[in-house]
CSV table of C-alpha atoms in Angstrom, one decimal:
chain,number,residue,atom,x,y,z
A,1,LYS,CA,-7.1,8.1,8.6
A,2,GLN,CA,-8.4,4.8,9.4
A,3,GLU,CA,-5.7,2.3,10.6
A,4,VAL,CA,-6.4,-1.5,10.7
A,5,THR,CA,-4.2,-3.8,12.7
A,6,GLN,CA,-4.2,-7.5,12.6
A,7,ILE,CA,-2.7,-9.8,15.4
A,8,PRO,CA,-1.0,-12.3,15.2
A,9,ALA,CA,0.9,-11.7,11.9
A,10,ALA,CA,1.4,-15.4,11.6
A,11,LEU,CA,0.0,-18.5,13.2
A,12,SER,CA,0.6,-22.1,13.0
A,13,VAL,CA,-1.8,-24.8,14.5
A,14,PRO,CA,-2.2,-28.3,14.2
A,15,GLU,CA,-5.4,-29.6,12.3
A,16,GLY,CA,-8.5,-29.7,14.5
A,17,GLU,CA,-7.8,-26.7,16.7
A,18,ASN,CA,-10.1,-23.8,17.1
A,19,LEU,CA,-8.4,-20.5,16.5
A,20,VAL,CA,-9.2,-16.7,16.7
A,21,LEU,CA,-7.7,-14.0,14.5
A,22,ASN,CA,-7.8,-10.4,15.7
A,23,CYS,CA,-8.4,-7.2,14.0
A,24,SER,CA,-8.6,-3.7,15.4
A,25,PHE,CA,-9.3,-0.4,13.8
A,26,THR,CA,-8.8,3.2,14.9
A,27,ASP,CA,-12.0,4.9,13.8
A,28,SER,CA,-15.2,3.4,14.9
A,29,ALA,CA,-17.2,5.3,12.3
A,30,ILE,CA,-17.5,2.5,9.8
A,31,TYR,CA,-20.1,1.1,7.4
A,32,ASN,CA,-19.0,-2.4,7.5
A,33,LEU,CA,-16.1,-4.8,8.2
A,34,GLN,CA,-15.2,-7.6,5.9
A,35,TRP,CA,-12.9,-10.6,6.3
A,36,PHE,CA,-11.2,-12.1,3.3
A,37,ARG,CA,-9.0,-15.1,2.5
A,38,GLN,CA,-6.1,-14.6,0.2
A,39,ASP,CA,-4.2,-17.7,-1.2
A,40,PRO,CA,-0.6,-17.1,-2.4
A,41,GLY,CA,-0.4,-15.1,-5.6
A,42,LYS,CA,-4.2,-15.1,-5.9
A,43,GLY,CA,-7.1,-12.7,-5.5
A,44,LEU,CA,-9.2,-12.3,-2.5
A,45,THR,CA,-12.2,-14.4,-1.5
A,46,SER,CA,-14.8,-12.6,0.8
A,47,LEU,CA,-15.6,-14.8,3.8
A,48,LEU,CA,-17.8,-12.7,6.0
A,49,LEU,CA,-19.4,-9.2,5.9
A,50,ILE,CA,-20.5,-7.6,9.1
A,51,GLN,CA,-22.7,-4.5,8.9
A,52,SER,CA,-21.9,-1.7,11.5
A,53,SER,CA,-25.3,-2.5,13.1
A,54,GLN,CA,-24.6,-6.1,13.5
A,55,ARG,CA,-22.5,-7.9,16.2
A,56,GLU,CA,-21.6,-11.2,14.3
A,57,GLN,CA,-22.0,-13.3,11.2
A,58,THR,CA,-21.5,-16.9,10.8
A,59,SER,CA,-20.7,-19.1,7.7
A,60,GLY,CA,-20.0,-22.7,8.2
A,61,ARG,CA,-17.1,-23.1,10.5
A,62,LEU,CA,-16.3,-19.3,10.5
A,63,ASN,CA,-17.8,-16.7,12.9
A,64,ALA,CA,-16.8,-13.1,12.9
A,65,SER,CA,-17.7,-10.7,15.6
A,66,LEU,CA,-17.8,-6.8,15.6
A,67,ASP,CA,-17.4,-4.6,18.4
A,68,LYS,CA,-17.5,-1.3,16.9
A,69,SER,CA,-17.2,0.8,20.0
A,70,SER,CA,-14.0,-0.6,20.8
A,71,GLY,CA,-12.7,-0.9,17.4
A,72,ARG,CA,-12.3,-4.6,17.3
A,73,SER,CA,-13.3,-7.8,15.2
A,74,THR,CA,-12.5,-11.3,15.6
A,75,LEU,CA,-12.6,-14.2,13.2
A,76,TYR,CA,-13.2,-17.5,14.8
A,77,ILE,CA,-12.3,-20.7,12.9
A,78,ALA,CA,-13.6,-23.9,14.2
A,79,ALA,CA,-12.0,-27.4,13.7
A,80,SER,CA,-9.3,-26.0,11.4
A,81,GLN,CA,-8.3,-28.0,8.4
A,82,PRO,CA,-5.0,-27.9,6.2
A,83,GLY,CA,-7.1,-26.4,3.6
A,84,ASP,CA,-7.7,-23.4,5.8
A,85,SER,CA,-4.0,-22.3,5.3
A,86,ALA,CA,-4.0,-19.0,3.7
A,87,THR,CA,-3.6,-15.3,4.7
A,88,TYR,CA,-6.7,-13.8,6.3
A,89,LEU,CA,-7.3,-10.2,5.7
A,90,CYS,CA,-9.6,-7.8,7.7
A,91,ALA,CA,-10.9,-4.8,5.9
A,92,VAL,CA,-13.0,-1.7,7.2
A,93,MET,CA,-15.2,0.4,5.1
A,94,ASP,CA,-15.3,3.7,6.4
A,95,ASN,CA,-17.5,6.9,5.7
A,96,SER,CA,-15.4,8.1,3.0
A,97,GLY,CA,-17.0,5.8,0.5
A,98,TYR,CA,-16.9,2.3,-0.8
A,99,ALA,CA,-13.2,1.7,-0.4
A,100,LEU,CA,-11.8,-0.6,2.1
A,101,ASN,CA,-8.8,-0.2,4.4
A,102,PHE,CA,-6.8,-3.3,4.9
A,103,GLY,CA,-4.9,-4.8,7.7
A,104,LYS,CA,-1.7,-6.6,6.8
A,105,GLY,CA,-3.2,-9.9,7.3
A,106,THR,CA,-2.5,-12.9,9.4
A,107,SER,CA,-0.8,-15.9,7.7
A,108,LEU,CA,-2.3,-19.1,8.8
A,109,LEU,CA,-0.7,-22.5,8.5
A,110,VAL,CA,-2.7,-25.5,9.6
A,111,THR,CA,-0.5,-28.6,9.9
A,112,PRO,CA,-1.8,-32.1,9.2
B,1,GLY,CA,-22.5,-15.0,-7.4
B,2,ALA,CA,-20.8,-11.7,-8.7
B,3,VAL,CA,-17.7,-12.3,-10.7
B,4,VAL,CA,-14.9,-9.9,-11.2
B,5,SER,CA,-12.3,-11.1,-14.1
B,6,GLN,CA,-8.9,-9.5,-14.2
B,7,HIS,CA,-6.4,-10.0,-17.0
B,8,PRO,CA,-3.6,-10.7,-17.4
B,9,SER,CA,-2.7,-12.6,-14.2
B,10,ARG,CA,0.8,-12.2,-14.9
B,11,VAL,CA,2.9,-9.9,-17.0
B,12,ILE,CA,6.8,-9.4,-17.4
B,13,CYS,CA,7.8,-6.2,-19.2
B,14,LYS,CA,10.8,-4.2,-19.8
B,15,SER,CA,11.7,-1.0,-18.2
B,16,GLY,CA,10.0,2.1,-20.0
B,17,THR,CA,7.3,0.0,-21.7
B,18,SER,CA,3.6,0.4,-20.7
B,19,VAL,CA,1.3,-2.2,-19.4
B,20,LYS,CA,-2.5,-2.5,-19.5
B,21,ILE,CA,-4.5,-4.4,-16.9
B,22,GLU,CA,-8.3,-4.9,-17.5
B,23,CYS,CA,-10.8,-5.5,-14.9
B,24,ARG,CA,-14.3,-6.7,-15.9
B,25,SER,CA,-17.5,-7.3,-13.9
B,26,LEU,CA,-19.0,-10.3,-15.6
B,27,ASP,CA,-22.5,-10.5,-14.4
B,28,PHE,CA,-23.2,-7.1,-12.9
B,29,GLN,CA,-22.7,-3.5,-13.7
B,30,ALA,CA,-20.0,-1.7,-11.8
B,31,THR,CA,-20.2,2.1,-11.8
B,32,THR,CA,-17.4,2.1,-9.5
B,33,MET,CA,-14.1,0.0,-9.4
B,34,PHE,CA,-11.2,0.1,-7.1
B,35,TRP,CA,-7.6,-0.5,-7.9
B,36,TYR,CA,-5.3,-1.7,-5.1
B,37,ARG,CA,-1.6,-2.5,-5.1
B,38,GLN,CA,0.2,-4.9,-2.8
B,39,PHE,CA,3.9,-5.1,-2.3
B,40,PRO,CA,5.4,-8.2,-0.6
B,41,LYS,CA,4.4,-8.5,3.1
B,42,GLN,CA,2.5,-5.4,2.9
B,43,SER,CA,-1.2,-4.7,3.1
B,44,LEU,CA,-3.3,-3.9,0.1
B,45,MET,CA,-3.2,-0.4,-0.5
B,46,LEU,CA,-5.9,1.6,-2.5
B,47,MET,CA,-4.4,3.4,-5.5
B,48,ALA,CA,-7.5,5.0,-7.1
B,49,THR,CA,-11.1,4.8,-7.4
B,50,SER,CA,-12.4,4.4,-11.0
B,51,ASN,CA,-15.8,5.9,-11.8
B,52,GLU,CA,-17.7,5.0,-15.1
B,53,GLY,CA,-17.9,8.1,-17.4
B,54,SER,CA,-15.8,10.3,-15.2
B,55,LYS,CA,-12.2,10.9,-14.1
B,56,ALA,CA,-10.7,8.6,-11.6
B,57,THR,CA,-10.0,9.6,-8.0
B,58,TYR,CA,-6.3,9.0,-7.0
B,59,GLU,CA,-5.1,8.4,-3.5
B,60,GLN,CA,-2.4,10.7,-2.1
B,61,GLY,CA,0.9,9.7,-3.5
B,62,VAL,CA,-0.3,8.0,-6.5
B,63,GLU,CA,0.9,9.5,-9.7
B,64,LYS,CA,-2.2,9.9,-12.1
B,65,ASP,CA,-0.1,10.4,-15.0
B,66,LYS,CA,1.7,7.3,-14.5
B,67,PHE,CA,-1.2,5.0,-13.5
B,68,LEU,CA,-3.9,5.8,-16.2
B,69,ILE,CA,-7.3,4.6,-15.4
B,70,ASN,CA,-10.1,4.4,-17.8
B,71,HIS,CA,-13.7,3.3,-16.9
B,72,ALA,CA,-15.4,3.6,-20.2
B,73,SER,CA,-18.2,1.2,-19.6
B,74,LEU,CA,-20.2,-0.3,-16.6
B,75,THR,CA,-18.4,-3.5,-17.0
B,76,LEU,CA,-14.9,-2.6,-17.7
B,77,SER,CA,-12.1,-0.6,-16.1
B,78,THR,CA,-8.5,-0.5,-17.2
B,79,LEU,CA,-5.3,0.5,-15.5
B,80,THR,CA,-2.3,1.3,-17.5
B,81,VAL,CA,1.1,1.5,-16.0
B,82,THR,CA,3.0,3.9,-18.4
B,83,SER,CA,6.7,4.0,-18.5
B,84,ALA,CA,7.0,1.2,-16.2
B,85,HIS,CA,10.2,0.9,-13.8
B,86,PRO,CA,11.4,-1.9,-11.7
B,87,GLU,CA,9.9,-0.3,-8.5
B,88,ASP,CA,6.4,-0.5,-10.2
B,89,SER,CA,6.7,-4.4,-9.9
B,90,SER,CA,4.0,-5.3,-7.6
B,91,PHE,CA,0.7,-7.2,-7.3
B,92,TYR,CA,-2.3,-5.1,-8.6
B,93,ILE,CA,-5.8,-6.1,-7.8
B,94,CYS,CA,-9.1,-4.6,-8.8
B,95,SER,CA,-12.4,-4.8,-7.0
B,96,ALA,CA,-16.0,-3.8,-7.7
B,97,PRO,CA,-19.2,-3.7,-5.4
B,98,THR,CA,-22.5,-4.9,-6.6
B,99,GLY,CA,-24.2,-2.2,-4.7
B,100,TRP,CA,-23.9,0.3,-1.9
B,101,ASN,CA,-22.6,-1.2,1.3
B,102,SER,CA,-22.4,-4.6,-0.2
B,103,PRO,CA,-19.4,-7.0,-0.3
B,104,LEU,CA,-16.5,-6.0,-2.6
B,105,HIS,CA,-15.7,-8.6,-5.1
B,106,PHE,CA,-12.1,-8.9,-6.3
B,107,GLY,CA,-10.3,-9.9,-9.5
B,108,ASN,CA,-7.6,-12.6,-9.2
B,109,GLY,CA,-4.9,-9.9,-9.5
B,110,THR,CA,-2.0,-9.2,-11.9
B,111,ARG,CA,1.5,-10.0,-10.9
B,112,LEU,CA,3.7,-7.1,-12.7
B,113,THR,CA,7.4,-7.8,-13.0
B,114,VAL,CA,9.4,-5.0,-14.7
B,115,THR,CA,12.9,-5.9,-15.6
């Protein structure tokens, strides 16, 4: 069974800092990996999707990398802003189908 | 972009009653929809996969008679929590893909509180 782990569980940084969120997974046989943002009490917003054949994806200040062989992904956030404060979830789609296996998330707080 | 609408966003019910949660794909057809549950400080856990026109597939440990799923059309899936109990209080969220190996789009979730 695929297990997804996210480190750290919580992170607090001052505005303007660059930061890295980590995600690891146990089964490298994946279709894709997706990073989401979850605001308190809200649904999920898809940030980046990396196909299993890709190494990274970029969107604005966000960059996600994927090293499938080592079972790792990182989400890099450049020049963090208070509006980036949220929980960031990593999810892996494995060979069983569409469904995603989620990590517990990293709770990010960016202070002004 | 693709939108998934989920209703209600919040519901409070008494123990023993049933609650229906709707998940709609607004601008695309979803032959498959997923239902997740999230307890406080826990990760999202897949409950079941809803397939249009056929029976849902439930994850191990999820009672199919308690969590009834209906996917009668290509744009609507419903989750009914029957005879709800306080331990069913949780955040329920649905999602649907626009295609194979495509990003999943999520509803905004339903906060269920059973008193």
